[in-house]
Structures are given as structure tokens and as C-alpha cells.
PDB file of N, CA and C in Angstrom:
ATOM      1  N   MET A  29      11.559  -9.047   5.793  1.00 69.00           N
ATOM      2  CA  MET A  29      11.038  -8.897   4.603  1.00 69.00           C
ATOM      3  C   MET A  29      11.635  -7.828   3.607  1.00 69.00           C
ATOM      4  N   ASN A  30      11.533  -8.519   2.227  1.00 81.00           N
ATOM      5  CA  ASN A  30      12.073  -7.508   1.227  1.00 81.00           C
ATOM      6  C   ASN A  30      11.464  -6.071   1.036  1.00 81.00           C
ATOM      7  N   PRO A  31      12.238  -4.848   0.658  1.00 81.00           N
ATOM      8  CA  PRO A  31      11.596  -3.857   1.247  1.00 81.00           C
ATOM      9  C   PRO A  31      10.598  -3.555  -0.343  1.00 81.00           C
ATOM     10  N   LYS A  32      11.246  -4.346  -1.586  1.00 83.00           N
ATOM     11  CA  LYS A  32      10.303  -4.372  -2.877  1.00 83.00           C
ATOM     12  C   LYS A  32       9.040  -4.650  -2.602  1.00 83.00           C
ATOM     13  N   LEU A  33       8.933  -6.080  -1.798  1.00 86.00           N
ATOM     14  CA  LEU A  33       7.847  -6.442  -1.651  1.00 86.00           C
ATOM     15  C   LEU A  33       6.837  -5.754  -0.515  1.00 86.00           C
ATOM     16  N   ILE A  34       7.449  -4.732   0.474  1.00 87.00           N
ATOM     17  CA  ILE A  34       6.701  -4.056   1.364  1.00 87.00           C
ATOM     18  C   ILE A  34       6.365  -2.892   0.162  1.00 87.00           C
ATOM     19  N   ALA A  35       6.981  -2.767  -0.470  1.00 86.00           N
ATOM     20  CA  ALA A  35       6.836  -1.349  -1.039  1.00 86.00           C
ATOM     21  C   ALA A  35       5.354  -1.785  -1.987  1.00 86.00           C
ATOM     22  N   ALA A  36       5.422  -3.335  -2.373  1.00 87.00           N
ATOM     23  CA  ALA A  36       4.494  -3.551  -3.500  1.00 87.00           C
ATOM     24  C   ALA A  36       3.386  -3.760  -2.889  1.00 87.00           C
ATOM     25  N   ASP A  37       2.856  -4.422  -1.447  1.00 87.00           N
ATOM     26  CA  ASP A  37       2.188  -4.639  -0.618  1.00 87.00           C
ATOM     27  C   ASP A  37       1.508  -2.939  -0.366  1.00 87.00           C
ATOM     28  N   LEU A  38       2.451  -2.029  -0.466  1.00 87.00           N
ATOM     29  CA  LEU A  38       1.910  -0.282   0.262  1.00 87.00           C
ATOM     30  C   LEU A  38       1.326   0.060  -1.214  1.00 87.00           C
ATOM     31  N   ALA A  39       1.879  -0.239  -1.964  1.00 88.00           N
ATOM     32  CA  ALA A  39       1.258   0.473  -3.366  1.00 88.00           C
ATOM     33  C   ALA A  39       0.104  -0.107  -3.503  1.00 88.00           C
ATOM     34  N   ALA A  40      -0.474  -1.871  -3.271  1.00 89.00           N
ATOM     35  CA  ALA A  40      -1.418  -2.042  -3.841  1.00 89.00           C
ATOM     36  C   ALA A  40      -2.866  -1.377  -2.783  1.00 89.00           C
ATOM     37  N   ALA A  41      -2.557  -0.995  -1.428  1.00 88.00           N
ATOM     38  CA  ALA A  41      -2.990  -0.808  -0.581  1.00 88.00           C
ATOM     39  C   ALA A  41      -3.376   0.826  -0.579  1.00 88.00           C
ATOM     40  N   VAL A  42      -2.482   1.462  -1.105  1.00 87.00           N
ATOM     41  CA  VAL A  42      -2.374   2.710  -1.427  1.00 87.00           C
ATOM     42  C   VAL A  42      -3.904   2.891  -3.093  1.00 87.00           C
ATOM     43  N   ASP A  43      -3.073   1.990  -4.121  1.00 91.00           N
ATOM     44  CA  ASP A  43      -3.934   1.740  -5.317  1.00 91.00           C
ATOM     45  C   ASP A  43      -5.764   1.687  -4.784  1.00 91.00           C
ATOM     46  N   MET A  44      -6.007   0.671  -3.979  1.00 91.00           N
ATOM     47  CA  MET A  44      -7.125   0.230  -3.356  1.00 91.00           C
ATOM     48  C   MET A  44      -7.907   1.532  -2.785  1.00 91.00           C
ATOM     49  N   VAL A  45      -7.316   2.212  -1.836  1.00 89.00           N
ATOM     50  CA  VAL A  45      -7.906   3.135  -1.720  1.00 89.00           C
ATOM     51  C   VAL A  45      -8.333   4.741  -2.470  1.00 89.00           C
ATOM     52  N   VAL A  46      -7.646   4.472  -3.007  1.00 90.00           N
ATOM     53  CA  VAL A  46      -7.398   5.604  -4.312  1.00 90.00           C
ATOM     54  C   VAL A  46      -8.632   5.454  -4.839  1.00 90.00           C
ATOM     55  N   ALA A  47      -8.713   3.815  -5.732  1.00 93.00           N
ATOM     56  CA  ALA A  47      -9.588   3.978  -6.444  1.00 93.00           C
ATOM     57  C   ALA A  47     -11.245   3.917  -5.900  1.00 93.00           C
ATOM     58  N   HIS A  48     -11.154   3.994  -5.002  1.00 91.00           N
ATOM     59  CA  HIS A  48     -12.242   4.035  -4.151  1.00 91.00           C
ATOM     60  C   HIS A  48     -12.938   5.480  -3.834  1.00 91.00           C
ATOM     61  N   LEU A  49     -11.543   6.255  -3.568  1.00 91.00           N
ATOM     62  CA  LEU A  49     -12.074   7.582  -3.240  1.00 91.00           C
ATOM     63  C   LEU A  49     -12.338   8.635  -4.678  1.00 91.00           C
ATOM     64  N   THR A  50     -11.905   7.862  -6.053  1.00 95.00           N
ATOM     65  CA  THR A  50     -11.937   8.778  -6.904  1.00 95.00           C
ATOM     66  C   THR A  50     -13.202   7.958  -7.293  1.00 95.00           C
ATOM     67  N   GLY A  51     -13.930   6.956  -7.024  1.00 94.00           N
ATOM     68  CA  GLY A  51     -14.994   6.590  -7.656  1.00 94.00           C
ATOM     69  C   GLY A  51     -15.094   5.560  -8.820  1.00 94.00           C
ATOM     70  N   THR A  52     -13.431   5.175  -9.075  1.00 95.00           N
ATOM     71  CA  THR A  52     -12.392   3.911 -10.066  1.00 95.00           C
ATOM     72  C   THR A  52     -12.487   2.783  -9.354  1.00 95.00           C
ATOM     73  N   GLY A  53     -12.941   2.566  -8.155  1.00 92.00           N
ATOM     74  CA  GLY A  53     -13.037   0.999  -7.712  1.00 92.00           C
ATOM     75  C   GLY A  53     -14.212   0.565  -6.644  1.00 92.00           C
ATOM     76  N   PRO A  54     -14.094  -0.531  -6.029  1.00 92.00           N
ATOM     77  CA  PRO A  54     -15.332  -0.609  -5.327  1.00 92.00           C
ATOM     78  C   PRO A  54     -15.248  -0.468  -3.993  1.00 92.00           C
ATOM     79  N   ARG A  55     -15.905  -0.476  -3.128  1.00 91.00           N
ATOM     80  CA  ARG A  55     -15.959   0.103  -1.388  1.00 91.00           C
ATOM     81  C   ARG A  55     -14.973  -0.820  -1.251  1.00 91.00           C
ATOM     82  N   PRO A  56     -13.910  -0.793  -0.297  1.00 91.00           N
ATOM     83  CA  PRO A  56     -12.837  -2.039   0.354  1.00 91.00           C
ATOM     84  C   PRO A  56     -13.512  -1.899   1.641  1.00 91.00           C
ATOM     85  N   THR A  57     -13.376  -4.025   1.654  1.00 92.00           N
ATOM     86  CA  THR A  57     -14.353  -4.509   2.757  1.00 92.00           C
ATOM     87  C   THR A  57     -13.522  -3.927   4.245  1.00 92.00           C
ATOM     88  N   VAL A  58     -13.960  -4.110   5.162  1.00 92.00           N
ATOM     89  CA  VAL A  58     -13.182  -3.821   6.410  1.00 92.00           C
ATOM     90  C   VAL A  58     -11.951  -4.886   6.516  1.00 92.00           C
ATOM     91  N   GLU A  59     -11.846  -6.110   5.999  1.00 93.00           N
ATOM     92  CA  GLU A  59     -10.831  -6.420   6.083  1.00 93.00           C
ATOM     93  C   GLU A  59      -9.499  -6.106   5.105  1.00 93.00           C
ATOM     94  N   GLU A  60     -10.421  -5.640   4.320  1.00 91.00           N
ATOM     95  CA  GLU A  60      -8.803  -4.695   3.204  1.00 91.00           C
ATOM     96  C   GLU A  60      -8.744  -3.697   3.570  1.00 91.00           C
ATOM     97  N   ILE A  61      -9.481  -2.660   4.341  1.00 89.00           N
ATOM     98  CA  ILE A  61      -8.797  -1.657   5.071  1.00 89.00           C
ATOM     99  C   ILE A  61      -8.025  -2.038   6.068  1.00 89.00           C
ATOM    100  N   ARG A  62      -8.347  -2.835   7.291  1.00 90.00           N
ATOM    101  CA  ARG A  62      -7.327  -3.263   7.997  1.00 90.00           C
ATOM    102  C   ARG A  62      -5.489  -3.839   7.117  1.00 90.00           C
ATOM    103  N   ALA A  63      -5.898  -4.342   6.171  1.00 88.00           N
ATOM    104  CA  ALA A  63      -5.051  -4.999   5.730  1.00 88.00           C
ATOM    105  C   ALA A  63      -4.025  -3.616   4.707  1.00 88.00           C
ATOM    106  N   ALA A  64      -4.246  -2.818   4.577  1.00 88.00           N
ATOM    107  CA  ALA A  64      -4.105  -1.654   4.339  1.00 88.00           C
ATOM    108  C   ALA A  64      -2.877  -1.215   5.240  1.00 88.00           C
ATOM    109  N   HIS A  65      -3.711  -0.782   6.247  1.00 88.00           N
ATOM    110  CA  HIS A  65      -3.261  -0.204   7.556  1.00 88.00           C
ATOM    111  C   HIS A  65      -1.955  -0.816   8.134  1.00 88.00           C
ATOM    112  N   GLU A  66      -2.372  -2.444   7.944  1.00 89.00           N
ATOM    113  CA  GLU A  66      -1.175  -2.784   8.622  1.00 89.00           C
ATOM    114  C   GLU A  66       0.327  -3.105   7.301  1.00 89.00           C
ATOM    115  N   ALA A  67      -0.386  -2.940   6.074  1.00 86.00           N
ATOM    116  CA  ALA A  67       1.007  -2.602   5.005  1.00 86.00           C
ATOM    117  C   ALA A  67       1.768  -1.175   5.314  1.00 86.00           C
ATOM    118  N   LEU A  68       0.721  -0.438   5.986  1.00 87.00           N
ATOM    119  CA  LEU A  68       1.279   1.363   6.144  1.00 87.00           C
ATOM    120  C   LEU A  68       2.359   1.240   7.470  1.00 87.00           C
ATOM    121  N   ASP A  69       1.374   0.259   8.213  1.00 89.00           N
ATOM    122  CA  ASP A  69       2.162   0.439   9.624  1.00 89.00           C
ATOM    123  C   ASP A  69       3.478  -0.537   9.368  1.00 89.00           C
ATOM    124  N   HIS A  70       3.634  -1.622   8.582  1.00 87.00           N
ATOM    125  CA  HIS A  70       4.720  -2.483   8.511  1.00 87.00           C
ATOM    126  C   HIS A  70       5.808  -1.357   7.399  1.00 87.00           C
ATOM    127  N   ALA A  71       5.230  -0.602   6.592  1.00 88.00           N
ATOM    128  CA  ALA A  71       6.318   0.394   5.762  1.00 88.00           C
ATOM    129  C   ALA A  71       6.845   1.122   6.784  1.00 88.00           C
ATOM    130  N   GLN A  72       5.989   1.846   7.707  1.00 88.00           N
ATOM    131  CA  GLN A  72       6.756   2.705   8.595  1.00 88.00           C
ATOM    132  C   GLN A  72       7.816   2.367   9.353  1.00 88.00           C
ATOM    133  N   THR A  73       7.463   0.825   9.691  1.00 89.00           N
ATOM    134  CA  THR A  73       8.124   0.262  10.887  1.00 89.00           C
ATOM    135  C   THR A  73       9.909   0.296   9.972  1.00 89.00           C
ATOM    136  N   VAL A  74       9.398  -0.097   8.929  1.00 89.00           N
ATOM    137  CA  VAL A  74      10.872  -0.408   8.302  1.00 89.00           C
ATOM    138  C   VAL A  74      11.377   0.415   7.329  1.00 89.00           C
ATOM    139  N   SER A  75      10.898   1.746   7.178  1.00 89.00           N
ATOM    140  CA  SER A  75      11.508   3.042   6.886  1.00 89.00           C
ATOM    141  C   SER A  75      11.242   2.875   5.118  1.00 89.00           C
ATOM    142  N   VAL A  76      10.242   2.116   4.838  1.00 87.00           N
ATOM    143  CA  VAL A  76       9.951   2.158   3.359  1.00 87.00           C
ATOM    144  C   VAL A  76       8.909   3.656   2.948  1.00 87.00           C
ATOM    145  N   THR A  77       9.280   3.787   2.193  1.00 85.00           N
ATOM    146  CA  THR A  77       8.843   5.397   1.815  1.00 85.00           C
ATOM    147  C   THR A  77       7.877   5.487   0.536  1.00 85.00           C
ATOM    148  N   ALA A  78       7.347   6.384   0.410  1.00 84.00           N
ATOM    149  CA  ALA A  78       6.777   6.768  -1.161  1.00 84.00           C
ATOM    150  C   ALA A  78       7.972   6.584  -1.984  1.00 84.00           C
ATOM    151  N   ALA A  79       9.045   7.139  -2.070  1.00 87.00           N
ATOM    152  CA  ALA A  79      10.108   7.013  -2.574  1.00 87.00           C
ATOM    153  C   ALA A  79      10.240   5.828  -3.349  1.00 87.00           C
ATOM    154  N   ASP A  80      10.428   4.740  -2.620  1.00 86.00           N
ATOM    155  CA  ASP A  80      10.127   3.129  -2.496  1.00 86.00           C
ATOM    156  C   ASP A  80       9.576   2.407  -3.304  1.00 86.00           C
ATOM    157  N   VAL A  81       7.928   3.017  -3.394  1.00 86.00           N
ATOM    158  CA  VAL A  81       6.702   2.911  -4.007  1.00 86.00           C
ATOM    159  C   VAL A  81       7.141   3.307  -5.457  1.00 86.00           C
ATOM    160  N   ARG A  82       7.659   4.143  -5.519  1.00 87.00           N
ATOM    161  CA  ARG A  82       7.482   4.697  -6.874  1.00 87.00           C
ATOM    162  C   ARG A  82       8.911   4.219  -7.771  1.00 87.00           C
ATOM    163  N   LEU A  83       9.722   3.956  -6.954  1.00 86.00           N
ATOM    164  CA  LEU A  83      10.541   3.122  -7.531  1.00 86.00           C
ATOM    165  C   LEU A  83      10.126   1.326  -8.085  1.00 86.00           C
ATOM    166  N   TYR A  84       9.046   0.809  -6.787  1.00 84.00           N
ATOM    167  CA  TYR A  84       9.005  -0.509  -7.287  1.00 84.00           C
ATOM    168  C   TYR A  84       7.920   0.016  -8.626  1.00 84.00           C
ATOM    169  N   ARG A  85       7.142   1.056  -8.465  1.00 85.00           N
ATOM    170  CA  ARG A  85       6.308   0.833  -9.870  1.00 85.00           C
ATOM    171  C   ARG A  85       7.100   0.983 -11.267  1.00 85.00           C
ATOM    172  N   LYS A  86       8.058   2.139 -10.810  1.00 87.00           N
ATOM    173  CA  LYS A  86       8.955   1.899 -12.234  1.00 87.00           C
ATOM    174  C   LYS A  86       9.565   0.600 -12.494  1.00 87.00           C
ATOM    175  N   GLY A  87       9.781  -0.119 -11.911  1.00 81.00           N
ATOM    176  CA  GLY A  87      10.659  -1.406 -11.985  1.00 81.00           C
ATOM    177  C   GLY A  87      11.893  -1.462 -11.663  1.00 81.00           C
ATOM    178  N   VAL A  88      12.213  -0.759 -10.949  1.00 59.00           N
ATOM    179  CA  VAL A  88      13.371  -0.886 -10.486  1.00 59.00           C
ATOM    180  C   VAL A  88      13.847  -1.754  -9.519  1.00 59.00           C
TER     181      VAL A  88
END
């Protein structure tokens, strides 16, 4: 899978969790939490890092 797509999945998962924790978003469902864990695990497996997510967010 393309590292940019993995970074996009990871960014979406992080955004969802941060929104919930800061009170600016809804409480995630069990399925969304599982998907966030899977995105993190997949990113870790293929060595996608926080730096990759930052580059994705900048549109690089």
C-alpha cells in the first residue's frame, strides 16, 4: 500500500481520537476504535512515522 494512503489512514485515526479526548468530537464507536488500532498497527508494520503524517498533512 502507498505510504501516503497509510499516513492518511493514520492521520484520520489520530484526528478522531484527539477530537474525542478534547471534547470537540463525538465518542468513537467500537468499530472506529478497532479501525484506529489497525491503522496504527499497519503504519508501524510498514514504518510509516509521525513525520510521514506531517508531510501528508502538508500535501507533500
